Short mmCIF file of C-alpha atoms and ligand atoms in Angstrom, two decimals:
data_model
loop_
_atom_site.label_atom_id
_atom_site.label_comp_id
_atom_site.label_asym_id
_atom_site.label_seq_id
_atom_site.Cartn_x
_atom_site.Cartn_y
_atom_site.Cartn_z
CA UNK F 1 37.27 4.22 -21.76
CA UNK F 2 36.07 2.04 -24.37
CA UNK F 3 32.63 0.76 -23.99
CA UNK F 4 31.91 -2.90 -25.48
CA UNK F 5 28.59 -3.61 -26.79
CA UNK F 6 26.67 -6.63 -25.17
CA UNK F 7 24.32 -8.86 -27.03
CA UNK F 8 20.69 -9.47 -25.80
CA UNK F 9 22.50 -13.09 -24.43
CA UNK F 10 24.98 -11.17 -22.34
CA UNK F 11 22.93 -7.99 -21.27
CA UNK F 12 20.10 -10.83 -20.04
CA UNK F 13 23.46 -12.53 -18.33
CA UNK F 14 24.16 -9.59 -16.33
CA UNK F 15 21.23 -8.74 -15.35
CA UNK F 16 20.24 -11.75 -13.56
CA UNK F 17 23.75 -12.07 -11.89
CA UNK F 18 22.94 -8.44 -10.44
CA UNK F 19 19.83 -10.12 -9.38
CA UNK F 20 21.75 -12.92 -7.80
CA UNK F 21 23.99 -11.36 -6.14
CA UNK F 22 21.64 -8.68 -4.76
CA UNK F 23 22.48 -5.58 -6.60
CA UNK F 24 20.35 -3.35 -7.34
CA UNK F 25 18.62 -2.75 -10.96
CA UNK F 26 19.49 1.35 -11.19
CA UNK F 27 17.11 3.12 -13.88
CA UNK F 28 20.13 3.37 -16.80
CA UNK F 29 20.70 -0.16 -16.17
CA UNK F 30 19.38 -3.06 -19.15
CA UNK F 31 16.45 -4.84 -17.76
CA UNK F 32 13.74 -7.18 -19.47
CA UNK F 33 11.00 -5.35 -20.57
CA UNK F 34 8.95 -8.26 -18.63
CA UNK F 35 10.72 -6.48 -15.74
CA UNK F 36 10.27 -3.00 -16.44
CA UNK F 37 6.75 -3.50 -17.17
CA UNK F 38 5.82 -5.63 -14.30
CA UNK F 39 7.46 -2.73 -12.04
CA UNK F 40 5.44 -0.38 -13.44
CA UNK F 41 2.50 -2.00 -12.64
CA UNK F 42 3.30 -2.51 -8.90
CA UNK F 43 4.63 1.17 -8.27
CA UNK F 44 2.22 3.27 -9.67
CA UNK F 45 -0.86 1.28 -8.49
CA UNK F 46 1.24 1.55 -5.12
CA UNK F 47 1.56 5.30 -5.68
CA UNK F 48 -2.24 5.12 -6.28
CA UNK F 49 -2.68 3.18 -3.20
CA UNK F 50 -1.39 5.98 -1.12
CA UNK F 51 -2.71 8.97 -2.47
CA UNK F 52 -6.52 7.23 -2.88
CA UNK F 53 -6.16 5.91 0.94
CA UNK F 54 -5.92 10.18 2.01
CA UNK F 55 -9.80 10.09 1.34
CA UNK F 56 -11.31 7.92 3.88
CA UNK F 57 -9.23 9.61 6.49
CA UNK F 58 -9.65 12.58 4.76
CA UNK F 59 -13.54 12.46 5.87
CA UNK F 60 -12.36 12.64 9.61
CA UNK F 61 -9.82 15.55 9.68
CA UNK F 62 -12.83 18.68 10.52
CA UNK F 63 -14.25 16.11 12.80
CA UNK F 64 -11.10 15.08 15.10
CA UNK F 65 -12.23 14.83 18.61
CA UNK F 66 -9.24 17.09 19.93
CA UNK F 67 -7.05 19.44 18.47
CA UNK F 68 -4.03 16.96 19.09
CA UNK F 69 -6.16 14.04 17.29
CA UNK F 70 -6.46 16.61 13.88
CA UNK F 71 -2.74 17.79 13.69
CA UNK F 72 -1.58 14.35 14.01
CA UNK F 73 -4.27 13.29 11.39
CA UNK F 74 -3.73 15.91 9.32
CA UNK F 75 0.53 15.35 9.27
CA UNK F 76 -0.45 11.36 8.90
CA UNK F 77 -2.80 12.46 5.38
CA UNK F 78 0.26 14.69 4.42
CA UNK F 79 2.87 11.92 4.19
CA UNK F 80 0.56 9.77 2.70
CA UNK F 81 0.46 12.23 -0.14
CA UNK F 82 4.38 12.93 -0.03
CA UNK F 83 4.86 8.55 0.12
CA UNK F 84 2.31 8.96 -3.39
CA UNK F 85 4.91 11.37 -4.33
CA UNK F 86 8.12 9.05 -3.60
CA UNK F 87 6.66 6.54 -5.98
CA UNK F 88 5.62 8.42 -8.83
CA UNK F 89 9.07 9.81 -8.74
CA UNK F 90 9.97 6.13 -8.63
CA UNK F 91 7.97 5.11 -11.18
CA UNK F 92 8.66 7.49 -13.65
CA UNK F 93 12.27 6.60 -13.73
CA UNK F 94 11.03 3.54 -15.45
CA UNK F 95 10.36 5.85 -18.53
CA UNK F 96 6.45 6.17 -18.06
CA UNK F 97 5.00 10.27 -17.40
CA UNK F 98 3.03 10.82 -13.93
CA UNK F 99 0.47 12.19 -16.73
CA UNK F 100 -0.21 8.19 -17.93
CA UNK F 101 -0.05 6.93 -14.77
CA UNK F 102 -2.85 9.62 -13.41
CA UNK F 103 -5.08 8.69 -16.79
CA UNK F 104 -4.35 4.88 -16.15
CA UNK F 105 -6.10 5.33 -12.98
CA UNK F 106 -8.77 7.53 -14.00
CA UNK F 107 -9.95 5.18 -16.90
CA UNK F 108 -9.87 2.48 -14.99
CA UNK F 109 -6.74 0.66 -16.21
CA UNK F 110 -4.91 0.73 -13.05
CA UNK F 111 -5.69 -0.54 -9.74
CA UNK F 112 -5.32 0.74 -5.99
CA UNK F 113 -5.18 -1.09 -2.60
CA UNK F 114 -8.84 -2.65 -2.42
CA UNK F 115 -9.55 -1.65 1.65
CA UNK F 116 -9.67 2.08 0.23
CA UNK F 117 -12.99 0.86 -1.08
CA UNK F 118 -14.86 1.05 2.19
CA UNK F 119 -16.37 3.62 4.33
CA UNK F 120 -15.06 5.32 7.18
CA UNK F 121 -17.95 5.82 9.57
CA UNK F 122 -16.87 7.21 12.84
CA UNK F 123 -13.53 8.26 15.05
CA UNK F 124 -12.94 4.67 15.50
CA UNK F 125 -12.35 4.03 11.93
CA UNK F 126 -9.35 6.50 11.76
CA UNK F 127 -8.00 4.16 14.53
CA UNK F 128 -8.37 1.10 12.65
CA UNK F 129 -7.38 2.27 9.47
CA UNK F 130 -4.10 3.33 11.12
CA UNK F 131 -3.49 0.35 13.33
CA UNK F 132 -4.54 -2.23 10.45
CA UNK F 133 -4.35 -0.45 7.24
CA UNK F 134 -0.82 1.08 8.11
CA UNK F 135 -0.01 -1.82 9.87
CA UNK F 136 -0.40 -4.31 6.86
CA UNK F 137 1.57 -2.05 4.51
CA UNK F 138 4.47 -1.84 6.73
CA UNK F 139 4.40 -5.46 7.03
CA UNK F 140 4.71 -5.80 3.20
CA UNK F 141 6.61 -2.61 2.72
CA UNK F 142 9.60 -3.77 5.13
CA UNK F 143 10.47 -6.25 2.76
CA UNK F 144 10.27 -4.25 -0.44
CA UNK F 145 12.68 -2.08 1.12
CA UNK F 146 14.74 -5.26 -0.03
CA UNK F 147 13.11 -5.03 -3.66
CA UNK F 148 15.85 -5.41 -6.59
CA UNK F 149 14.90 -1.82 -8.03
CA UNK F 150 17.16 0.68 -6.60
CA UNK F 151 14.78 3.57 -6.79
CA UNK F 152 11.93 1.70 -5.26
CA UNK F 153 14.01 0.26 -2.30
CA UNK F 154 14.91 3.65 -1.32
CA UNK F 155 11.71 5.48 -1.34
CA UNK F 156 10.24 2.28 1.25
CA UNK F 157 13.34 3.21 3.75
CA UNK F 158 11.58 6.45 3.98
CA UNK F 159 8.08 5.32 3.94
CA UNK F 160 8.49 2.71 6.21
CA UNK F 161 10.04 4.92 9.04
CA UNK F 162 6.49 7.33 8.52
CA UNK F 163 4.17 4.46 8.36
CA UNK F 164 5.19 2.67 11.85
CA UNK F 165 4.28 6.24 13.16
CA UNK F 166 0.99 6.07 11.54
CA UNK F 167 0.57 2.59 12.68
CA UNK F 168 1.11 3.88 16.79
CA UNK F 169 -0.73 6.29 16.03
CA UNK F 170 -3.87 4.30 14.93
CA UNK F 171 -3.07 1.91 17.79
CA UNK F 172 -3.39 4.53 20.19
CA UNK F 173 -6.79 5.67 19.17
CA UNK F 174 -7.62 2.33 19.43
CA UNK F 175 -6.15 2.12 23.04
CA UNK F 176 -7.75 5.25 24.15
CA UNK F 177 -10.90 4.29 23.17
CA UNK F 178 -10.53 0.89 24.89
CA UNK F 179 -9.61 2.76 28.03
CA UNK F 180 -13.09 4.88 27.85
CA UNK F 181 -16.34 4.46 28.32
CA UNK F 182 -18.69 0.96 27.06
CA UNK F 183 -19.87 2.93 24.53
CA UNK F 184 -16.47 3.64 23.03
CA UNK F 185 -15.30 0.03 23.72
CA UNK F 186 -18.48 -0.86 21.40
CA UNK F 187 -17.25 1.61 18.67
CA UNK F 188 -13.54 0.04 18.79
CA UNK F 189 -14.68 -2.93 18.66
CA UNK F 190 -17.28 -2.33 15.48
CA UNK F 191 -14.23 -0.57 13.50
CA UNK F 192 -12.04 -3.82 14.06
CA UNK F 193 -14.97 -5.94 12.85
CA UNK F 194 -15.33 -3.96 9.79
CA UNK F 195 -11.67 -3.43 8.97
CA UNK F 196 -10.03 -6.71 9.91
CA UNK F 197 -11.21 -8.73 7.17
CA UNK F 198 -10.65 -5.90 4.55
CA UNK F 199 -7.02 -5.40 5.96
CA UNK F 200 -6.23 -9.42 5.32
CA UNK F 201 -7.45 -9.38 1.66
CA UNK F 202 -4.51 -6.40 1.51
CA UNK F 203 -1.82 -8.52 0.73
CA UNK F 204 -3.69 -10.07 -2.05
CA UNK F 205 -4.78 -13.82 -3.09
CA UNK F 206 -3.46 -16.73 -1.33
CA UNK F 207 -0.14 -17.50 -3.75
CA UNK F 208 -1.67 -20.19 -5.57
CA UNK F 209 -4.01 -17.65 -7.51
CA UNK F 210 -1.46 -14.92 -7.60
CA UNK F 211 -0.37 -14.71 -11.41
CA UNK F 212 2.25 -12.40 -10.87
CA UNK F 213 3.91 -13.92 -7.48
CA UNK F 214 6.31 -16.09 -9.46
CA UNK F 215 8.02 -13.17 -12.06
CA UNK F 216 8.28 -11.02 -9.36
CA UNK F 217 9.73 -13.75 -6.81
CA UNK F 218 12.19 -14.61 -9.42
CA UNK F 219 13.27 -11.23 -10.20
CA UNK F 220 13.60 -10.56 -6.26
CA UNK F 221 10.92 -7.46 -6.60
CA UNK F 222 8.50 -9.43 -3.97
CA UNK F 223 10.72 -10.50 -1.23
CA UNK F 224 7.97 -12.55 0.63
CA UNK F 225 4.67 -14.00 -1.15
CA UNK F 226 1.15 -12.46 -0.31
CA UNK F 227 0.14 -15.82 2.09
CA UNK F 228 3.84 -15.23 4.21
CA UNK F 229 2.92 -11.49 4.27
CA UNK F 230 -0.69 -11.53 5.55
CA UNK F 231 0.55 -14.68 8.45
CA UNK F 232 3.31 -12.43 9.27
CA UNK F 233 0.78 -9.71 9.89
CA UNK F 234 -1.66 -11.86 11.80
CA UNK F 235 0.85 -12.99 14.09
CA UNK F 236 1.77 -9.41 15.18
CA UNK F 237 -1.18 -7.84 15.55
CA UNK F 238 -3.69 -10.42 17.46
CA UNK F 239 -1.41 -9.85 20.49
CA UNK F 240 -1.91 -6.32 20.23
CA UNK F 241 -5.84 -6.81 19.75
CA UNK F 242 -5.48 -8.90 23.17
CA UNK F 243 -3.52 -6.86 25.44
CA UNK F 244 -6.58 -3.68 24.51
CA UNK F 245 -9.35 -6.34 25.06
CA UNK F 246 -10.32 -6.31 21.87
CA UNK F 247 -11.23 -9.38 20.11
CA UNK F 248 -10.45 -10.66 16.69
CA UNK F 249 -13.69 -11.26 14.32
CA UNK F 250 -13.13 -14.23 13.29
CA UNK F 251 -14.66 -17.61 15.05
CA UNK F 252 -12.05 -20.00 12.95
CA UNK F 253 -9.09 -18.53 14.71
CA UNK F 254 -6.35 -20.97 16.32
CA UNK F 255 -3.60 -20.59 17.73
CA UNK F 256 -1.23 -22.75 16.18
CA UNK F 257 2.32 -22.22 17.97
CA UNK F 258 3.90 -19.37 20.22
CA UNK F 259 2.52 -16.06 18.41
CA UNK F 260 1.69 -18.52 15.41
CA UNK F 261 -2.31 -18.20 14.28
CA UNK F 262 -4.43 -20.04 11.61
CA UNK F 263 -7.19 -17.91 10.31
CA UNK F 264 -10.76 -18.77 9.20
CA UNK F 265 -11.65 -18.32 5.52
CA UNK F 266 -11.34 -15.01 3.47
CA UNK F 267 -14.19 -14.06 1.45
CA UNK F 268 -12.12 -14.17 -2.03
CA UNK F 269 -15.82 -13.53 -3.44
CA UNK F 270 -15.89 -10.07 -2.07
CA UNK F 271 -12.00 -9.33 -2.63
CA UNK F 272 -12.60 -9.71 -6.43
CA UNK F 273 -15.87 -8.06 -6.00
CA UNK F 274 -14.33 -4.75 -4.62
CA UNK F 275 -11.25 -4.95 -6.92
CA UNK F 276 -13.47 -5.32 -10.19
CA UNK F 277 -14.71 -1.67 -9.33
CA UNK F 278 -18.08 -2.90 -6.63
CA UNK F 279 -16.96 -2.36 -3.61
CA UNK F 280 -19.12 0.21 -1.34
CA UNK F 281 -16.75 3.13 -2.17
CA UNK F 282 -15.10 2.56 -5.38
CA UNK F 283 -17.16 4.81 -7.63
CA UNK F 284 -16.78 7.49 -5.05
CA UNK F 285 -13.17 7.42 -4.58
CA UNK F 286 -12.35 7.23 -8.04
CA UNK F 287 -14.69 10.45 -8.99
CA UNK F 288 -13.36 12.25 -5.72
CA UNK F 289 -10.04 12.26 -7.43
CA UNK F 290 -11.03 12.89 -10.72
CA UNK F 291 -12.64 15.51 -9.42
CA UNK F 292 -9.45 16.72 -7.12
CA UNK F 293 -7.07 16.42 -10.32
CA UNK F 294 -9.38 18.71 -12.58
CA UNK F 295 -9.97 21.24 -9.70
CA UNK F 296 -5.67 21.46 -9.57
CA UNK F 297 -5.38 22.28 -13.39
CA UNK F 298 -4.53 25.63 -12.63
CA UNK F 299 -1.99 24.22 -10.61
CA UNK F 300 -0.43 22.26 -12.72
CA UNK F 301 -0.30 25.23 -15.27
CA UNK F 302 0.57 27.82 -13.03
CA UNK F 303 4.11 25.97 -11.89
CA UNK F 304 4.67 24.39 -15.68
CA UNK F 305 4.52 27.89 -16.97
CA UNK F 306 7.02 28.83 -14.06
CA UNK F 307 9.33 26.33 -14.72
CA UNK F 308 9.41 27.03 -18.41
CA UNK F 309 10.30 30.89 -17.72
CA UNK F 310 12.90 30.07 -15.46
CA UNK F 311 14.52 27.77 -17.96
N1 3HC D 1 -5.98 -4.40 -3.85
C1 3HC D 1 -6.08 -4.15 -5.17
N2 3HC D 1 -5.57 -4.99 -6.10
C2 3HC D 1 -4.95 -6.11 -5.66
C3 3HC D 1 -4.81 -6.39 -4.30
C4 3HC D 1 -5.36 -5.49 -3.37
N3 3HC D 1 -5.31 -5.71 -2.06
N4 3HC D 1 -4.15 -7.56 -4.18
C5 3HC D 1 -3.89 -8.00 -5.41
N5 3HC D 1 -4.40 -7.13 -6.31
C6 3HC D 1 -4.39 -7.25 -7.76
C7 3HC D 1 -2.99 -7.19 -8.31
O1 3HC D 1 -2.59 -5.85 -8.56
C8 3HC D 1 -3.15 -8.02 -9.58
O2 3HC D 1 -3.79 -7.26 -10.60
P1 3HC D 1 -2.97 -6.67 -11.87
O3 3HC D 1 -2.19 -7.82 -12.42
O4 3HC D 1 -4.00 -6.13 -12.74
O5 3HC D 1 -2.05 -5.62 -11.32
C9 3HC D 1 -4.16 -9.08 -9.17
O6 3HC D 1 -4.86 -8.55 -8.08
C10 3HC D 1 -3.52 -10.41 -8.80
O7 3HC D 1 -2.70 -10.25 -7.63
P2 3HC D 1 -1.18 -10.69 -7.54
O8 3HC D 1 -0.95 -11.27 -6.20
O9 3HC D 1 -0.79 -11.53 -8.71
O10 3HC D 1 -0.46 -9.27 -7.69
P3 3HC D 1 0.92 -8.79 -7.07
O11 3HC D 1 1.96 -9.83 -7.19
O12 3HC D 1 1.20 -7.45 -7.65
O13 3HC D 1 0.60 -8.63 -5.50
C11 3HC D 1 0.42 -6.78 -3.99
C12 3HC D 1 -0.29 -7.67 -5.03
C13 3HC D 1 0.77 -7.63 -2.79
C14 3HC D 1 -0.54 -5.66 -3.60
C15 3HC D 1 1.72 -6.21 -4.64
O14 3HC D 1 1.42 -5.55 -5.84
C16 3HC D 1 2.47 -5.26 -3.76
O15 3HC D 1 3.18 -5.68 -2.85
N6 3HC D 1 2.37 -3.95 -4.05
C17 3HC D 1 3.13 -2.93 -3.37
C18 3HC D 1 2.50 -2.59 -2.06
C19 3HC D 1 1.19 -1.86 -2.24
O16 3HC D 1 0.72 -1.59 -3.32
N7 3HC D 1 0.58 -1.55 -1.12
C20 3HC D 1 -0.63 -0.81 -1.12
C21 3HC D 1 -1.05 -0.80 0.30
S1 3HC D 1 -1.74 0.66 0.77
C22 3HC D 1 -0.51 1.71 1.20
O17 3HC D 1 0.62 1.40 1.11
C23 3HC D 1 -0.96 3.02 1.72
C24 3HC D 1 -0.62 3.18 3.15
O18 3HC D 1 -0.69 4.51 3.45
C25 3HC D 1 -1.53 2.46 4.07
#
């Protein structure tokens, strides 16, 4: 076969008709570097996302109220590792080591989901975390199953299907605890308080203040903006919230249309806060993993100097 050598022009060309015409970007493929480096970004801070958001469930595993409540916990914390797993492996197709990605984290270069940044203070919190937490990433993870990049559309088919378990699964704590005693119903209702707010600033600024919402609309890596998103995820849940009796923090609240809401104000002061490294737990989370990666250097060894022998 005779191969025929494309210009920048031309390469550029076919890349965006791929784009057009919904093909996927596969790693051997020409892309911008604009592309490649923007995709970076997003899947190794989502990678980061996952594996940082094992710790504040993490806290809860020796103290599950029932041995059913810790395996399910424990196989929940699992796939969030193996879904941190997915998307290195992603990631690292776009010519970057898992190595630079862990030290872009560790120095502070790299960010992770912001509502890993507060505490988890009782059972109810695993609840929430797993009914809002999981519930806002599917939301935006659904559509990146649709992403452009072939190797990060595939690894949200599989992530998605785990995280809608995690998401009943948080629900049901929630539901359980509704269906108990006035004490628990207080405790429910505290954890939705605290979470709620956090889980909204998930999906990021509103889109006017997103810099990176237009490349990555344009180059079909964010199916939906951050303000669609976060409405999208509003909408679902407050009729869950209602049929437990629990009620949604937040006095500005209207409904607008049939399973259509308009929320009160999000407190951009503290989303910035917490991502700029002064949230409650940031300091903590990042040093737990630190901490984590340097205890597993034997690890690390032990199966590099494996896989060298058996070479
Ligand atoms: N937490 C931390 N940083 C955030 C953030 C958040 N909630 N929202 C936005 N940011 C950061 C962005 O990363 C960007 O900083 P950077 O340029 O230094 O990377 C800056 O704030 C401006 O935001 P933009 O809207 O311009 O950024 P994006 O277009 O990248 O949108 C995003 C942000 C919606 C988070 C997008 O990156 C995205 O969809 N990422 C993939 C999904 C993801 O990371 N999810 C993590 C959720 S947790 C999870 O999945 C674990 C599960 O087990 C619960």
């Amino acid at each position: 076969m005779i191969e025929v050598e494309l210009n920048q022009e031309e390469l550029l060309k076919e890349f965006e008709d791929k784009i057009a015409n919904e093909v996927k970007i596969e790693p051997r493929d020409w892309m911008p570097d604009e592309y490649r480096n923007h995709l970076i970004r997003q899947i190794s801070q989502h990678a980061h996302s996952e594996v940082i958001g094992m710790q504040p469930e993490g806290n809860w595993i020796s103290r599950a109220p029932s041995l059913r409540s810790k395996k399910i916990l424990l196989a929940k914390i699992q796939d969030e590792g193996g879904h941190g797993l997915y998307l290195y492996g992603a990631a690292e197709t776009l010519g970057v080591s898992r190595d630079q990605f862990i030290n872009w984290l560790h120095e502070g270069k790299a960010k992770y989901a912001s509502v890993f940044n507060y505490p988890s203070l009782n059972w109810a919190d695993v609840g929430a975390i797993g009914w809002l937490v999981d519930g806002a990433a599917i939301t935006n993870q659904v559509s990146l199953q649709r992403t452009s990049y072939g190797p990060y559309a595939r690894a949200m088919v599989r992530i998605c299907k785990e995280e809608s378990f995690h998401q009943r699964q948080g629900y049901e704590i929630m539901w359980k605890m509704m269906e108990g005693t006035e004490d628990q119903k207080r405790m429910a209702q505290d954890a939705l308080n605290r979470w709620w707010w956090p889980a909204l600033m998930m999906f990021g600024p509103h889109d006017s203040e997103s810099p990176n919402t237009g490349n990555a609309v344009k180059w079909k890596i964010k199916r939906e903006s951050n303000d669609r998103l976060r409405e999208k995820f509003i909408n679902k849940t407050i009729p869950q919230a209602e049929l437990i009796g629990l009620k949604i923090p937040d006095p500005n609240l209207k409904q607008i249309g049939e399973e259509q809401y308009a929320h009160g104000d999000i407190d951009w002061k503290e989303f910035w806060d917490v991502i700029n490294g002064n949230g409650p737990c940031n300091q903590q989370r990042l040093e737990h993993h630190i901490q984590a990666h340097q205890d597993g250097a034997w690890v690390r060894e032990c199966a590099n100097a494996y896989h060298t022998k058996s070479k």
